[in-house]
GROMACS .gro file of C-alpha atoms in nm:
model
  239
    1UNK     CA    1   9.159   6.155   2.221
    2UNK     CA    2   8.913   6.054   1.997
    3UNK     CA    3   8.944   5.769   1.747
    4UNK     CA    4   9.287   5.706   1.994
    5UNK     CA    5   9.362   5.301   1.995
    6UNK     CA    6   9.620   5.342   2.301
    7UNK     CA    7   9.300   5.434   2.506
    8UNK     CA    8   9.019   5.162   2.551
    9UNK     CA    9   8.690   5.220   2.791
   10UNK     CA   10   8.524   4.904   2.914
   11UNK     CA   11   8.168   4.873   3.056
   12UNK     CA   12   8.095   4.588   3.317
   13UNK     CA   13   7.761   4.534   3.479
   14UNK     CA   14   7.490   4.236   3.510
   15UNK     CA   15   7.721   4.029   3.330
   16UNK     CA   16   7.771   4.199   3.034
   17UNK     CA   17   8.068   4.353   2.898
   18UNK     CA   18   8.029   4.670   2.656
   19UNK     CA   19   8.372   4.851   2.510
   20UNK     CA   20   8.287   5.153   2.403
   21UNK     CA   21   8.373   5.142   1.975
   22UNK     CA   22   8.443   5.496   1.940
   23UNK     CA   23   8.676   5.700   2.230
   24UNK     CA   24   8.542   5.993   2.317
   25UNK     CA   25   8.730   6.298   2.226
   26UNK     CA   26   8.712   6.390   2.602
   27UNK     CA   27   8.600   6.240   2.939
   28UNK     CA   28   8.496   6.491   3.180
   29UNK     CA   29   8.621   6.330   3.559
   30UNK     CA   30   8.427   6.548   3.827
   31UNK     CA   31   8.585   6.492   4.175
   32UNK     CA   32   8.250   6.542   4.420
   33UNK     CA   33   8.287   6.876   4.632
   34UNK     CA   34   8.280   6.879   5.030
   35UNK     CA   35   7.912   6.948   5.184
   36UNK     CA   36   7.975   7.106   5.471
   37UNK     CA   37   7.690   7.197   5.757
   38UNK     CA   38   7.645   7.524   5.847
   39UNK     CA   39   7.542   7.562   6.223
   40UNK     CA   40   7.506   7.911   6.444
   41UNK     CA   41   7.630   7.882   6.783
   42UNK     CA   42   7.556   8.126   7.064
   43UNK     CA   43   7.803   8.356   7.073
   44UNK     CA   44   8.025   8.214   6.818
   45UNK     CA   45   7.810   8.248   6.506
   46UNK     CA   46   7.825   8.054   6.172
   47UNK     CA   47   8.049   7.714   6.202
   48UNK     CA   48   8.084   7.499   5.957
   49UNK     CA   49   8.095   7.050   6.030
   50UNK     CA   50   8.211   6.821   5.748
   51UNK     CA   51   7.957   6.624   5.640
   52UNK     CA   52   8.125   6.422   5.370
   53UNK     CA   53   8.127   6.542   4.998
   54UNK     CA   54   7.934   6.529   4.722
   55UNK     CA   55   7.944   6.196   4.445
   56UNK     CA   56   8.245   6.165   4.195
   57UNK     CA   57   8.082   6.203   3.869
   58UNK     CA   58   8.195   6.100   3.507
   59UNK     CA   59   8.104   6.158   3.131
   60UNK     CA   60   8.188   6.162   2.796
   61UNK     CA   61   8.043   6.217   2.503
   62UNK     CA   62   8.047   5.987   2.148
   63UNK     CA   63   7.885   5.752   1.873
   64UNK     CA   64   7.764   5.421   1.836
   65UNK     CA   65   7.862   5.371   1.435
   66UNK     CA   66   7.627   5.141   1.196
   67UNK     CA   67   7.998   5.019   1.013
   68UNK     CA   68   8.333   4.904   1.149
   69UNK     CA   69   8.579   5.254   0.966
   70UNK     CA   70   8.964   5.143   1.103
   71UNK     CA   71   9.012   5.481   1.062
   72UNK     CA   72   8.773   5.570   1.415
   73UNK     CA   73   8.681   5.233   1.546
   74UNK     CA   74   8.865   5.069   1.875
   75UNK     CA   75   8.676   4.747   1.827
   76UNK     CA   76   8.652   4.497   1.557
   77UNK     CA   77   8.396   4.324   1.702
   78UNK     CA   78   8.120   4.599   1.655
   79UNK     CA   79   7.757   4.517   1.754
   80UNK     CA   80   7.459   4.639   1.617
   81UNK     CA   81   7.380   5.009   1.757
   82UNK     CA   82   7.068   4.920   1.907
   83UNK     CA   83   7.224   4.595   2.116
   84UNK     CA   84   7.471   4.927   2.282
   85UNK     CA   85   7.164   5.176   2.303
   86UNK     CA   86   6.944   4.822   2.478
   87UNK     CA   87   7.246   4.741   2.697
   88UNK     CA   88   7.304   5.072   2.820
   89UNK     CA   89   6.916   5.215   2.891
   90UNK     CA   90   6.865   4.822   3.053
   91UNK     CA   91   7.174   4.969   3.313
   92UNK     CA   92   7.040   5.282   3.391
   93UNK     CA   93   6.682   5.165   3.412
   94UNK     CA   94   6.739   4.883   3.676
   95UNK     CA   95   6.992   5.109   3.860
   96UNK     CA   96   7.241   4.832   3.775
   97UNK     CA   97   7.613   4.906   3.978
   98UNK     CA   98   7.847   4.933   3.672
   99UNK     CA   99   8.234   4.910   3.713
  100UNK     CA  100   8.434   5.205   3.461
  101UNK     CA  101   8.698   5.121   3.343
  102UNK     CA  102   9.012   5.320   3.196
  103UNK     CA  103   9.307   5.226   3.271
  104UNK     CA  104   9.489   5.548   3.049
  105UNK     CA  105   9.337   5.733   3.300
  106UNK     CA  106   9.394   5.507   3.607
  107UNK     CA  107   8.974   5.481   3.646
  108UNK     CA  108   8.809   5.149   3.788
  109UNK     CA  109   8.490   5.319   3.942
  110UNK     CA  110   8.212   5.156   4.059
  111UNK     CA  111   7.920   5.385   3.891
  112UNK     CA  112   7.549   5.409   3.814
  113UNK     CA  113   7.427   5.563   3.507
  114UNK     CA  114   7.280   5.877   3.562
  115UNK     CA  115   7.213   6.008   3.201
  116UNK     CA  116   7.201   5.809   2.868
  117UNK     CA  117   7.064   6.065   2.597
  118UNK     CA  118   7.097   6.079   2.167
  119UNK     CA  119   7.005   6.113   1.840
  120UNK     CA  120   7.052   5.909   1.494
  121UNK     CA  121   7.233   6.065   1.250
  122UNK     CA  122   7.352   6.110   0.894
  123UNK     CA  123   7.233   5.841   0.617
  124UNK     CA  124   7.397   5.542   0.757
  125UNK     CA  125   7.206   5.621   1.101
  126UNK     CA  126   7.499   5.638   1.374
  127UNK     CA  127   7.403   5.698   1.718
  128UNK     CA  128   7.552   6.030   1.891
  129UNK     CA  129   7.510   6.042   2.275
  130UNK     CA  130   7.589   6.156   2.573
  131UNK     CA  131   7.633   5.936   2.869
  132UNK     CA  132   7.677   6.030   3.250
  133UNK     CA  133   7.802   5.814   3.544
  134UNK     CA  134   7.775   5.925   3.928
  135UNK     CA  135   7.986   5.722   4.166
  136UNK     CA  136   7.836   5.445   4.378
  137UNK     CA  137   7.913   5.369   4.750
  138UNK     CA  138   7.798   5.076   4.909
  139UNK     CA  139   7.676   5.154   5.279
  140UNK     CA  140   7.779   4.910   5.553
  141UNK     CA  141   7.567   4.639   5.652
  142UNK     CA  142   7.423   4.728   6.004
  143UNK     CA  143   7.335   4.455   6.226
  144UNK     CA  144   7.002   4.525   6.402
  145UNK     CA  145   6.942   4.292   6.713
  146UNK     CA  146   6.578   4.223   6.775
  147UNK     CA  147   6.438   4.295   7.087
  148UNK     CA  148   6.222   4.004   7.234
  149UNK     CA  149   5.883   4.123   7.370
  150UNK     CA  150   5.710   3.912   7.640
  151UNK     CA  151   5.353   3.930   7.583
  152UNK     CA  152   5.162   3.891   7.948
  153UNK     CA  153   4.843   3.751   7.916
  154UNK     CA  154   4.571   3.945   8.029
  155UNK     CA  155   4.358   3.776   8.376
  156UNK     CA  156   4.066   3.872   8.449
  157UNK     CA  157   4.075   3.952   8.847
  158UNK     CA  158   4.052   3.696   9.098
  159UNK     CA  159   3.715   3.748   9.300
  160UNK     CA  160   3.747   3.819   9.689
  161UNK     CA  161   3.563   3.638   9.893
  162UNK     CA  162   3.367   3.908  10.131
  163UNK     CA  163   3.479   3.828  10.477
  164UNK     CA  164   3.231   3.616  10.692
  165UNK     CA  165   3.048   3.883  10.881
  166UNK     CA  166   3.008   3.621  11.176
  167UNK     CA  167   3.395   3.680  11.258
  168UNK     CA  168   3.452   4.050  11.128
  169UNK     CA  169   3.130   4.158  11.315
  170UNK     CA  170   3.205   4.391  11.552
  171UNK     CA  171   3.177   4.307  11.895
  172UNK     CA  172   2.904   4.559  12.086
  173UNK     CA  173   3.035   4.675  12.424
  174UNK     CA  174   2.819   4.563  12.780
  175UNK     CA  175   2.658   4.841  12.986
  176UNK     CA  176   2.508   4.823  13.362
  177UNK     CA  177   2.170   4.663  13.289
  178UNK     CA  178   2.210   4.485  12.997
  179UNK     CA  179   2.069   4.114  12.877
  180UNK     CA  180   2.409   3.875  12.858
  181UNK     CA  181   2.458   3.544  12.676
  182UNK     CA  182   2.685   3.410  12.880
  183UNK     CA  183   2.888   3.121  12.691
  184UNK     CA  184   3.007   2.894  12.962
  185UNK     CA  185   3.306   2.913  13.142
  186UNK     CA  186   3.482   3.033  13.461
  187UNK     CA  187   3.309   3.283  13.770
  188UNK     CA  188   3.528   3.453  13.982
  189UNK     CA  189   3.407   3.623  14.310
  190UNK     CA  190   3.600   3.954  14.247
  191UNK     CA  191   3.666   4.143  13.909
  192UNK     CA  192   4.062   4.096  14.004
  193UNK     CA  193   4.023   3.714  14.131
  194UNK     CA  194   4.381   3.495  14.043
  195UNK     CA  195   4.126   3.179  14.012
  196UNK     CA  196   3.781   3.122  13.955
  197UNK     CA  197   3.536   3.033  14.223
  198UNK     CA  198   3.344   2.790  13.984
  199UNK     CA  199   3.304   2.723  13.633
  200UNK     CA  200   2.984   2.731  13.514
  201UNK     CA  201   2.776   2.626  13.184
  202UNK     CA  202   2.542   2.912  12.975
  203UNK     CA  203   2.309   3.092  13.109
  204UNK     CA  204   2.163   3.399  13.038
  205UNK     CA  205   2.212   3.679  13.245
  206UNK     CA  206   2.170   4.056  13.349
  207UNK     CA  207   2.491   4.283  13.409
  208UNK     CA  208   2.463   4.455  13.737
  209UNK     CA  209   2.823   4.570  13.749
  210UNK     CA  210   3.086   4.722  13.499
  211UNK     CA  211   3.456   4.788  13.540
  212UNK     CA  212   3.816   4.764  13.397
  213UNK     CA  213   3.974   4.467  13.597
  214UNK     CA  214   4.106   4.159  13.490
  215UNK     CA  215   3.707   4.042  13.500
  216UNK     CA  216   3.479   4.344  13.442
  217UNK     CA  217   3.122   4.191  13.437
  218UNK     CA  218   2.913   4.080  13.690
  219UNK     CA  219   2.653   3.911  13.607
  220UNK     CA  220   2.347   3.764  13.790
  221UNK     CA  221   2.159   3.491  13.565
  222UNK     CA  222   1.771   3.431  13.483
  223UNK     CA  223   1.818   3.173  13.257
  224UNK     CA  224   2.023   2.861  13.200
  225UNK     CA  225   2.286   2.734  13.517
  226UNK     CA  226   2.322   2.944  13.777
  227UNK     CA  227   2.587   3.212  13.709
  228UNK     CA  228   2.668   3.468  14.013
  229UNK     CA  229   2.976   3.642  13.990
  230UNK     CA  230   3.204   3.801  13.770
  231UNK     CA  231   3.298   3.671  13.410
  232UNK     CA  232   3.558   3.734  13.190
  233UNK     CA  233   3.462   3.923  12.896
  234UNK     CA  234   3.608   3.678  12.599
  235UNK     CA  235   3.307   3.465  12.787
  236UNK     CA  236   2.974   3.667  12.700
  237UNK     CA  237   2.827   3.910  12.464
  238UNK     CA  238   2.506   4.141  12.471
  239UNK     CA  239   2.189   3.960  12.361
   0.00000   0.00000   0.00000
């Protein structure tokens, strides 16, 4: 194939468009291999999953001349070798997506340069290399939906108020023989009475009597009006 004019090679990437001056006497066209998984299963043993394959791959190998010779050349307009040896290292250094084109060989690959490697030779200094692509796929775009955080700002407890011992304080039961504040209100003449006898004002008394009825103290004053009877017990407390 080489010096052929029936076959052209075209480099595209960046911009730039490099034909290759001299064909290559072959292009080596390297279809990538399956990479299967190996797994064990219980019982079953070694199984093997497709995973995909491995990257398409393509080389060649060839010269950048210093002189336009009809008799090799496939492009009149020959640049300098370094401007091919520039274009071609700038590619592979940036990781630049080239597109590969052949159409002889029905190739239009999208490619990155893996290898770009040569030497000058001879007196006129022509430029023998050896160039390799590997295939480029583009990955889908994934969209990624943000999840929205709501930040709670931190409060510093609200006090509690202690509870007012005056109204939580524990109320202290009344024995036989004990002083009484009495706080003003209604005497009955029994501890089971349906209405009081008289209604009296405070006094302070002693308890001579405790029961269970509907009025369980009776209470005999020293102190204060004059309370004899019994009194409800929502109506005194022990002094």
């Amino acid at each position: 194939m080489k010096g052929d004019k029936t076959v052209n090679i075209t480099i595209k990437g960046g911009g730039v468009t490099l034909n290759i001056p001299v064909i290559p006497s072959k292009v080596n066209v390297s279809d990538g291999s399956s990479t299967p998984k190996t797994v064990t299963i219980w019982r079953k043993g070694e199984v093997d999953f497709n995973d995909g394959k491995s990257l398409d791959g393509l080389s060649w190998s060839s010269f950048f001349p210093s002189r336009y010779d009809a008799s090799y050349c496939n492009d009149k307009s020959l640049k300098k070798v370094q401007w091919y040896i520039n274009t071609i290292n700038k590619w592979k250094n940036a990781g630049t997506v080239v597109q590969v084109i052949i159409p002889a060989m029905n190739i239009n690959r999208s490619m990155k340069i893996k290898t770009f490697q040569g030497d000058y030779e001879g007196q006129e200094l022509d430029y023998y290399y050896d160039l390799e692509f590997k295939e480029y796929i583009k990955l889908p775009q994934v969209k990624v939906q943000a999840k929205k955080y709501i930040t709670v700002k931190k409060r510093d407890p609200k006090p509690v108020s202690k509870p007012s011992t005056s109204k939580n304080k524990k109320k202290t039961a009344i024995k036989k023989g004990d002083k009484v504040q009495f706080k003003g209100g209604p005497v009955y003449i029994s501890s089971d009475a349906s209405r009081p006898a008289v209604t009296r004002g405070k006094a302070k008394c002693n308890c001579t009597i405790v029961n269970s009825n509907r009025h369980p103290y009776h209470l005999i004053h020293y102190s204060g009006d004059i309370v004899y009877g019994w009194v409800n017990a929502s109506d005194c407390e022990k002094i």
